[in-house]
Short mmCIF file of C-alpha atoms and ligand atoms in Angstrom, two decimals:
data_model
loop_
_atom_site.label_atom_id
_atom_site.label_comp_id
_atom_site.label_asym_id
_atom_site.label_seq_id
_atom_site.Cartn_x
_atom_site.Cartn_y
_atom_site.Cartn_z
CA MET A 22 0.00 0.00 0.00
CA GLN A 23 1.25 3.48 -0.88
CA THR A 24 1.02 4.71 2.69
CA LEU A 25 3.74 7.32 2.12
CA ALA A 26 2.64 8.43 -1.35
CA GLY A 27 4.18 11.78 -2.27
CA LYS A 28 6.01 12.20 1.04
CA LYS A 29 9.48 13.68 0.73
CA ILE A 30 11.89 12.16 3.20
CA LEU A 31 15.40 13.48 3.65
CA LEU A 32 17.43 10.62 5.08
CA GLY A 33 20.48 11.83 7.00
CA ILE A 34 23.01 9.06 7.64
CA SER A 35 25.79 9.46 10.18
CA GLY A 36 28.73 7.16 10.86
CA GLY A 37 27.57 4.14 12.80
CA ILE A 38 27.56 0.46 11.87
CA ALA A 39 23.74 0.53 11.56
CA ALA A 40 24.26 2.70 8.45
CA TYR A 41 24.40 -0.54 6.44
CA LYS A 42 20.64 -0.91 7.07
CA CYS A 43 19.91 2.37 5.28
CA ALA A 44 19.75 0.77 1.83
CA GLU A 45 16.95 -1.50 3.02
CA LEU A 46 15.25 1.39 4.81
CA THR A 47 15.33 3.50 1.65
CA ARG A 48 13.87 0.70 -0.48
CA ARG A 49 11.02 0.10 1.93
CA LEU A 50 10.21 3.84 2.09
CA ILE A 51 10.20 4.13 -1.70
CA GLU A 52 8.07 0.98 -2.01
CA ARG A 53 5.41 2.84 0.01
CA GLY A 54 5.45 5.84 -2.31
CA ALA A 55 7.96 8.12 -0.55
CA GLU A 56 10.62 10.09 -2.39
CA VAL A 57 13.93 9.75 -0.57
CA ARG A 58 16.99 11.97 -0.83
CA VAL A 59 20.10 11.01 1.06
CA VAL A 60 22.65 13.13 2.89
CA MET A 61 25.69 11.43 4.40
CA THR A 62 28.35 12.55 6.84
CA ASN A 63 31.95 11.70 5.99
CA ALA A 64 31.96 9.02 8.70
CA ALA A 65 28.81 7.43 7.24
CA LYS A 66 30.67 6.80 4.00
CA GLU A 67 33.02 4.48 5.91
CA PHE A 68 30.05 2.15 6.54
CA ILE A 69 27.99 2.33 3.33
CA THR A 70 28.92 3.83 -0.02
CA PRO A 71 27.23 6.86 -1.57
CA LEU A 72 26.95 4.78 -4.74
CA THR A 73 24.76 2.22 -2.96
CA MET A 74 22.56 4.95 -1.55
CA GLN A 75 22.34 6.67 -4.95
CA ALA A 76 21.31 3.38 -6.57
CA VAL A 77 18.54 2.64 -4.06
CA SER A 78 17.24 6.22 -3.73
CA GLY A 79 17.49 7.07 -7.43
CA HIS A 80 19.17 10.41 -6.64
CA PRO A 81 22.77 11.49 -6.18
CA VAL A 82 23.81 11.57 -2.53
CA SER A 83 24.73 14.92 -0.99
CA ASP A 84 27.69 14.87 1.34
CA SER A 85 29.42 18.25 1.16
CA ILE A 86 28.31 21.79 1.67
CA PHE A 87 31.13 22.95 -0.60
CA ASP A 88 30.23 20.84 -3.67
CA PRO A 89 29.53 23.30 -6.55
CA ALA A 90 27.78 20.64 -8.69
CA ALA A 91 25.45 19.56 -5.88
CA GLU A 92 24.74 23.15 -4.91
CA ALA A 93 23.86 23.92 -8.55
CA SER A 94 21.32 21.07 -8.82
CA MET A 95 19.65 21.35 -5.39
CA GLY A 96 21.33 23.72 -2.97
CA HIS A 97 21.46 22.88 0.72
CA ILE A 98 18.82 25.44 1.69
CA GLU A 99 16.53 24.16 -1.08
CA LEU A 100 17.06 20.60 0.17
CA ALA A 101 16.22 21.72 3.71
CA LYS A 102 12.95 23.24 2.45
CA TRP A 103 12.15 20.26 0.18
CA ALA A 104 11.73 17.71 2.98
CA ASP A 105 8.39 16.81 4.59
CA LEU A 106 10.42 14.91 7.18
CA VAL A 107 14.11 14.78 8.00
CA LEU A 108 14.96 11.30 9.24
CA LEU A 109 18.35 10.92 10.91
CA ALA A 110 19.20 7.22 10.93
CA PRO A 111 21.48 6.18 12.40
CA ALA A 112 21.95 9.22 14.63
CA THR A 113 25.29 8.69 16.37
CA ALA A 114 26.31 10.17 19.73
CA ASP A 115 28.49 12.62 17.79
CA LEU A 116 25.68 13.79 15.49
CA ILE A 117 23.34 14.12 18.47
CA ALA A 118 25.94 16.17 20.36
CA ARG A 119 26.60 18.45 17.41
CA MET A 120 22.87 19.04 16.89
CA ALA A 121 22.32 19.70 20.61
CA ALA A 122 25.11 22.30 20.44
CA GLY A 123 23.49 23.88 17.39
CA MET A 124 26.53 23.29 15.20
CA GLY A 125 26.56 23.43 11.42
CA ASN A 126 30.00 22.04 10.69
CA ASP A 127 28.98 19.72 7.85
CA LEU A 128 26.14 19.44 5.34
CA LEU A 129 23.90 17.30 7.55
CA THR A 130 24.02 19.53 10.65
CA THR A 131 23.64 22.61 8.44
CA LEU A 132 20.47 21.12 6.95
CA VAL A 133 19.15 20.34 10.43
CA LEU A 134 19.60 24.01 11.33
CA ALA A 135 18.18 25.25 8.05
CA THR A 136 15.01 23.16 7.90
CA ASP A 137 11.69 24.01 9.46
CA SER A 138 10.36 20.53 8.65
CA PRO A 139 9.86 17.99 11.41
CA ILE A 140 12.98 16.04 12.33
CA ALA A 141 13.15 12.49 13.71
CA ALA A 142 16.37 10.97 15.03
CA SER A 143 16.95 7.28 15.50
CA PRO A 144 19.84 6.98 17.97
CA ALA A 145 22.34 4.17 17.41
CA MET A 146 25.52 3.67 19.39
CA ASN A 147 27.27 1.50 21.95
CA GLN A 148 25.15 1.03 25.07
CA GLN A 149 27.71 2.75 27.32
CA MET A 150 27.86 5.75 24.98
CA TYR A 151 24.07 5.86 24.99
CA SER A 152 23.90 5.74 28.80
CA ASN A 153 26.55 8.44 29.16
CA VAL A 154 25.07 11.49 30.88
CA ALA A 155 26.31 13.75 28.08
CA THR A 156 24.40 11.73 25.46
CA GLN A 157 21.30 11.50 27.65
CA GLU A 158 21.33 15.26 28.22
CA ASN A 159 21.84 15.92 24.52
CA ILE A 160 18.90 13.65 23.59
CA ALA A 161 16.72 15.37 26.20
CA THR A 162 17.70 18.74 24.71
CA LEU A 163 16.71 17.61 21.22
CA ALA A 164 13.42 16.14 22.47
CA ARG A 165 12.66 19.43 24.26
CA ARG A 166 13.16 21.21 20.93
CA ASN A 167 10.47 18.94 19.44
CA MET A 168 12.77 16.57 17.64
CA GLN A 169 11.16 13.13 17.53
CA ILE A 170 13.39 10.48 19.10
CA TRP A 171 12.65 7.06 17.59
CA GLY A 172 14.34 4.31 19.58
CA PRO A 173 16.88 3.04 20.34
CA ALA A 174 16.07 -0.64 20.77
CA ALA A 175 17.93 -2.78 23.27
CA GLY A 176 19.74 -6.02 22.49
CA GLU A 177 22.97 -7.43 21.18
CA GLN A 178 25.25 -4.82 19.65
CA ALA A 179 27.75 -5.05 16.80
CA CYS A 180 30.58 -4.49 19.32
CA GLY A 181 29.44 -7.49 21.38
CA ASP A 182 27.85 -5.49 24.21
CA VAL A 183 24.24 -6.00 25.13
CA GLY A 184 21.98 -3.09 26.04
CA PRO A 185 20.13 -0.07 24.67
CA GLY A 186 21.61 1.58 21.58
CA ARG A 187 20.51 -0.49 18.60
CA MET A 188 18.95 1.48 15.76
CA LEU A 189 15.32 0.53 15.18
CA GLU A 190 14.98 -1.99 12.36
CA PRO A 191 14.18 -0.53 8.90
CA MET A 192 10.55 -1.72 9.01
CA GLN A 193 10.07 -0.21 12.47
CA LEU A 194 11.33 3.11 11.12
CA VAL A 195 9.01 2.79 8.12
CA GLU A 196 6.08 2.22 10.51
CA LYS A 197 7.15 5.26 12.53
CA CYS A 198 7.10 7.34 9.31
CA GLU A 199 3.68 5.95 8.38
CA ALA A 200 2.33 6.76 11.83
CA TYR A 201 3.84 10.22 11.66
CA PHE A 202 2.08 11.05 8.38
CA GLN A 203 -1.21 9.38 9.31
CA PRO A 204 -4.06 11.90 9.05
CA LYS A 205 -5.29 12.62 12.58
CA LEU A 206 -8.88 11.53 11.82
CA LEU A 207 -9.70 10.82 15.45
CA ALA A 208 -8.05 13.83 17.09
CA GLY A 209 -10.07 14.89 20.14
CA LYS A 210 -11.81 11.50 20.43
CA SER A 211 -11.34 9.12 23.34
CA ILE A 212 -11.47 5.38 22.73
CA LEU A 213 -11.70 2.58 25.28
CA ILE A 214 -10.72 -0.91 24.11
CA THR A 215 -10.78 -4.31 25.81
CA ALA A 216 -8.26 -6.87 24.59
CA GLY A 217 -6.86 -10.31 25.21
CA PRO A 218 -8.27 -13.19 27.23
CA THR A 219 -9.59 -13.18 30.78
CA ARG A 220 -8.42 -15.65 33.43
CA GLU A 221 -11.02 -17.15 35.72
CA ALA A 222 -9.40 -18.51 38.86
CA ILE A 223 -10.23 -22.04 40.05
CA ASP A 224 -7.82 -22.05 42.98
CA PRO A 225 -4.67 -20.04 43.84
CA VAL A 226 -2.66 -21.73 41.05
CA ARG A 227 -5.16 -22.69 38.33
CA TYR A 228 -7.45 -20.81 36.01
CA ILE A 229 -9.71 -21.18 32.98
CA SER A 230 -8.77 -19.05 29.98
CA ASN A 231 -8.65 -19.09 26.17
CA HIS A 232 -6.17 -18.70 23.30
CA SER A 233 -6.75 -15.00 22.60
CA SER A 234 -3.38 -13.33 21.88
CA GLY A 235 -4.71 -9.76 22.20
CA LYS A 236 -3.15 -8.89 18.80
CA MET A 237 -6.35 -7.48 17.29
CA GLY A 238 -7.16 -5.30 20.31
CA TYR A 239 -3.59 -4.00 20.49
CA ALA A 240 -3.59 -3.29 16.73
CA LEU A 241 -6.81 -1.30 17.22
CA ALA A 242 -5.25 0.65 20.09
CA GLU A 243 -2.17 1.41 17.99
CA ALA A 244 -4.20 2.49 14.96
CA ALA A 245 -6.51 4.68 17.05
CA ALA A 246 -3.52 6.38 18.71
CA GLN A 247 -1.90 6.93 15.30
CA TYR A 248 -5.13 8.57 14.13
CA GLY A 249 -4.78 10.99 17.04
CA ALA A 250 -7.29 9.50 19.51
CA ASN A 251 -6.77 9.33 23.25
CA VAL A 252 -6.69 5.58 23.83
CA THR A 253 -7.06 3.38 26.90
CA ILE A 254 -6.75 -0.38 26.65
CA ILE A 255 -8.05 -2.68 29.36
CA SER A 256 -6.05 -5.80 28.84
CA GLY A 257 -6.13 -9.38 29.96
CA PRO A 258 -2.78 -11.18 30.32
CA VAL A 259 -0.93 -11.00 26.99
CA SER A 260 2.70 -10.92 25.95
CA LEU A 261 2.50 -7.73 23.89
CA GLY A 262 4.14 -4.36 24.39
CA THR A 263 1.92 -1.33 24.93
CA PRO A 264 1.66 0.75 21.74
CA ASN A 265 3.01 4.32 21.89
CA SER A 266 0.82 6.87 23.68
CA VAL A 267 -1.73 4.26 24.80
CA ASN A 268 -2.83 4.03 28.46
CA ARG A 269 -2.93 0.42 29.59
CA ILE A 270 -4.82 -1.07 32.52
CA ASN A 271 -4.06 -4.73 33.26
CA ILE A 272 -6.73 -7.04 34.63
CA ASP A 273 -7.09 -10.79 35.06
CA SER A 274 -10.73 -11.75 35.37
CA ALA A 275 -13.93 -10.78 33.53
CA GLN A 276 -15.27 -9.22 36.71
CA GLU A 277 -12.19 -6.99 37.01
CA MET A 278 -12.52 -6.05 33.34
CA HIS A 279 -16.20 -5.27 33.86
CA GLU A 280 -15.42 -3.04 36.84
CA GLN A 281 -12.72 -1.07 35.00
CA VAL A 282 -14.82 -0.70 31.84
CA MET A 283 -17.87 0.53 33.73
CA SER A 284 -15.83 3.11 35.63
CA LEU A 285 -14.48 4.55 32.36
CA ALA A 286 -17.02 3.91 29.57
CA GLU A 287 -19.12 7.05 30.05
CA LYS A 288 -16.01 9.21 29.72
CA HIS A 289 -15.24 7.83 26.26
CA ASP A 290 -16.61 8.54 22.78
CA VAL A 291 -16.07 4.99 21.56
CA PHE A 292 -15.99 1.59 23.26
CA ILE A 293 -14.58 -1.43 21.41
CA GLY A 294 -15.04 -4.84 23.03
CA CYS A 295 -12.30 -6.91 21.47
CA ALA A 296 -11.47 -9.07 24.49
CA ALA A 297 -12.28 -12.76 24.50
CA VAL A 298 -14.14 -12.58 27.79
CA ALA A 299 -14.86 -15.88 29.52
CA ASP A 300 -18.61 -16.40 29.50
CA TYR A 301 -18.52 -18.34 32.79
CA ARG A 302 -16.31 -18.41 35.87
CA PRO A 303 -15.99 -20.93 38.70
CA ALA A 304 -18.73 -20.24 41.25
CA ASN A 305 -16.21 -20.52 44.07
CA ILE A 306 -12.46 -20.01 44.07
CA ALA A 307 -10.90 -22.64 46.35
CA GLU A 308 -8.82 -21.03 49.06
CA ASN A 309 -6.07 -23.67 48.73
CA LYS A 310 -4.77 -25.70 45.79
CA ILE A 311 -7.33 -28.38 44.97
CA LYS A 312 -5.85 -31.81 45.70
CA LYS A 313 -6.06 -34.84 43.47
CA THR A 314 -8.17 -37.56 45.08
CA ASP A 315 -7.48 -41.30 44.90
CA ASP A 316 -11.06 -42.47 45.11
CA LYS A 317 -12.66 -40.50 42.24
CA ASN A 318 -11.80 -40.26 38.55
CA ASP A 319 -13.87 -37.21 37.83
CA MET A 320 -14.29 -33.82 39.32
CA SER A 321 -16.60 -30.99 38.39
CA ILE A 322 -16.47 -27.28 38.77
CA GLU A 323 -19.66 -25.33 39.13
CA MET A 324 -19.63 -22.30 36.87
CA VAL A 325 -21.65 -19.08 36.95
CA LYS A 326 -22.21 -16.57 34.18
CA ASN A 327 -19.91 -13.55 33.89
CA PRO A 328 -21.38 -10.11 33.25
CA ASP A 329 -21.71 -9.25 29.56
CA ILE A 330 -19.34 -6.28 29.52
CA ILE A 331 -20.21 -4.89 26.11
CA GLY A 332 -23.92 -5.43 26.82
CA SER A 333 -23.58 -3.33 29.99
CA VAL A 334 -21.87 -0.53 28.04
CA ALA A 335 -24.45 -0.60 25.26
CA ALA A 336 -27.23 -0.37 27.87
CA LEU A 337 -25.87 2.86 29.41
CA LYS A 338 -28.58 5.48 29.56
CA SER A 339 -26.37 8.54 29.64
CA ASN A 340 -23.11 9.27 27.80
CA ARG A 341 -23.29 5.94 26.03
CA PRO A 342 -20.21 5.59 23.79
CA PHE A 343 -20.41 4.42 20.17
CA THR A 344 -20.18 0.70 20.87
CA VAL A 345 -18.35 -1.80 18.66
CA GLY A 346 -18.23 -5.54 19.29
CA PHE A 347 -16.49 -8.55 17.80
CA ALA A 348 -18.03 -11.86 16.86
CA ALA A 349 -15.84 -14.90 16.35
CA GLU A 350 -17.97 -17.60 14.77
CA THR A 351 -17.36 -21.02 13.29
CA GLN A 352 -20.55 -21.21 11.20
CA ASP A 353 -23.34 -18.97 9.87
CA VAL A 354 -21.12 -15.95 10.56
CA GLU A 355 -23.47 -13.38 9.07
CA LYS A 356 -26.57 -14.69 10.83
CA TYR A 357 -24.96 -14.86 14.29
CA ALA A 358 -23.13 -11.55 13.92
CA LYS A 359 -26.27 -9.69 12.88
CA SER A 360 -28.27 -11.21 15.69
CA LYS A 361 -25.53 -10.19 18.20
CA LEU A 362 -25.57 -6.65 16.79
CA THR A 363 -29.27 -6.38 17.61
CA LYS A 364 -29.37 -8.43 20.81
CA LYS A 365 -26.47 -6.60 22.43
CA ASN A 366 -27.68 -3.22 21.08
CA LEU A 367 -24.33 -2.50 19.40
CA ASP A 368 -23.60 0.18 16.80
CA MET A 369 -21.22 -2.02 14.83
CA ILE A 370 -19.90 -5.58 14.94
CA CYS A 371 -16.73 -6.99 13.38
CA ALA A 372 -17.37 -10.60 12.45
CA ASN A 373 -14.87 -13.26 11.54
CA ASP A 374 -14.94 -16.93 10.73
CA VAL A 375 -12.46 -18.54 13.13
CA SER A 376 -12.91 -21.98 11.58
CA ILE A 377 -10.64 -20.90 8.69
CA GLU A 378 -6.98 -21.74 9.35
CA GLY A 379 -4.53 -18.83 9.44
CA GLN A 380 -6.99 -16.17 10.50
CA GLY A 381 -8.50 -15.03 13.75
CA PHE A 382 -7.30 -16.28 17.13
CA ASN A 383 -3.55 -15.99 17.65
CA SER A 384 -2.65 -15.34 14.00
CA ASN A 385 -1.28 -12.08 12.59
CA ASP A 386 -3.87 -11.95 9.82
CA ASN A 387 -7.61 -11.87 9.68
CA ALA A 388 -10.56 -11.25 7.38
CA LEU A 389 -13.58 -9.44 8.79
CA THR A 390 -16.99 -8.24 7.79
CA LEU A 391 -18.28 -5.13 9.53
CA TYR A 392 -22.05 -4.98 10.06
CA TRP A 393 -23.96 -1.98 11.30
CA HIS A 394 -27.66 -1.10 11.21
CA GLY A 395 -28.31 -0.54 7.53
CA GLY A 396 -24.96 -1.54 6.05
CA GLU A 397 -21.96 -3.81 5.88
CA GLN A 398 -18.40 -3.82 4.58
CA ARG A 399 -16.12 -6.73 3.85
CA LEU A 400 -12.47 -6.37 4.82
CA PRO A 401 -10.53 -9.13 3.03
CA LEU A 402 -7.61 -11.07 4.55
CA HIS A 403 -4.97 -8.65 5.73
CA SER A 404 -2.64 -8.08 8.66
CA LYS A 405 -4.46 -7.20 11.87
CA LYS A 406 -2.63 -3.84 11.79
CA GLU A 407 -4.11 -2.98 8.36
CA LEU A 408 -7.55 -4.20 9.41
CA ALA A 409 -7.36 -2.09 12.54
CA LYS A 410 -6.78 1.01 10.40
CA SER A 411 -9.80 0.18 8.22
CA ILE A 412 -11.98 -0.34 11.31
CA MET A 413 -10.84 3.01 12.70
CA GLN A 414 -11.60 4.76 9.38
CA ASN A 415 -15.05 3.19 9.46
CA ILE A 416 -15.66 4.32 13.03
CA HIS A 417 -14.52 7.82 12.06
CA GLU A 418 -17.06 7.85 9.20
CA LYS A 419 -19.86 6.70 11.52
CA LEU A 420 -18.98 9.33 14.14
CA THR A 421 -18.92 12.14 11.60
CA SER A 422 -22.09 11.02 9.78
CA SER A 423 -24.06 10.70 13.05
CA LYS A 424 -22.95 14.23 13.96
CA SER A 425 -24.11 15.70 10.65
CA GLU A 426 -27.52 13.97 10.81
O1 C5P B 29 -21.41 -13.16 23.09
P1 C5P B 29 -20.07 -13.23 22.46
O2 C5P B 29 -18.97 -13.59 23.46
O3 C5P B 29 -19.97 -14.03 21.23
O4 C5P B 29 -19.82 -11.74 21.98
C1 C5P B 29 -18.57 -11.26 21.60
C2 C5P B 29 -18.50 -9.80 21.91
O5 C5P B 29 -18.98 -9.53 23.24
C3 C5P B 29 -17.08 -9.28 21.91
O6 C5P B 29 -17.13 -7.93 21.51
C4 C5P B 29 -16.66 -9.45 23.36
O7 C5P B 29 -15.59 -8.60 23.70
C5 C5P B 29 -17.93 -9.08 24.10
N1 C5P B 29 -18.15 -9.76 25.39
C6 C5P B 29 -18.17 -9.00 26.54
N2 C5P B 29 -18.45 -9.61 27.75
C7 C5P B 29 -18.68 -10.92 27.82
C8 C5P B 29 -18.67 -11.72 26.66
C9 C5P B 29 -18.39 -11.09 25.45
O8 C5P B 29 -17.94 -7.79 26.48
N3 C5P B 29 -18.94 -11.48 28.99
#
């Protein structure tokens, strides 16, 4: 998808080993429709050649402020004005220090001073250099001046150390660029999302749960935040990181999720119930670990119904949010989804057929059909991240059309 169509990205490369990833980064940006022009410091050229960067970007690389030929084709001030985004990757400790000091002692730092476009820096250096107070203070200075700081990641480093200082991977930087340019369709809106499974305790060490990974709910939270919404996610136990700028509340059981949702729902414009909430919970939680018995081969657990969280939200009499549910079905998807839409009094339901391998529970991809009163839209098999964006666009349309009615 041409998610960066027409965007002009000035890629500034400084001299760190991660520079070798810039060819891949450039290709992936161009693949998404961006135009990329490359500026390199002298040190960067020790790690990747200007010829490589020219070949992948399709433009000559600029590396000197005193190059008459380069100045004649696109002068440094023109280049500074051309960019929609200046992306500094890798941004070494030295480049960061020079920018913090406001220096313009090479083409790249001069451009940084001369541009009024947004600038994002992706720090990359040895973990000790990154932790050094000087570097930390310089990064804080740049962040205070509104420079975006993307990364670093932590992990194994080229020098053999382990710790923070790895440049974000090319695709992570591409996603950061996409998020940065995303139209802020949901600015001013607040969205509450439930995600993941619930755990219903049997005794202090055992519980009943399900295979929900939380990926869809987290993708929704990420997409909503990228569209500018204020997002809170109420999450069952999952092994996923919290997306940027999303508030996260962790819960275990359906009752805890119900409590949190009901305390927050009226303060939100939209509620999305994406969690796989256990329908029943053990009637009693044993105080001590239940022991195996020698005399009986079976045991039974009495279960009681959990509150229907989304049903409670949809039944709110005042400040009811626009309410969106999910329906995972294994047969007659349309029939069951539509009946849930009506029975639970929802505004929209996202239905999927979980009997098809490779989509739904636990996978990265899914296909959905959105149903609302008076319409439907099919969203074919795609990554959950892409689907989440489509769902958010749809919610945006519904919110704006209900306002204009
Ligand atoms: O009734 P069913 O579980 O199929 O409905 C699925 C939808 O209802 C999802 O949006 C899910 O998050 C929500 N749900 C809920 N509370 C429950 C059960 C389901 O909010 N106890």
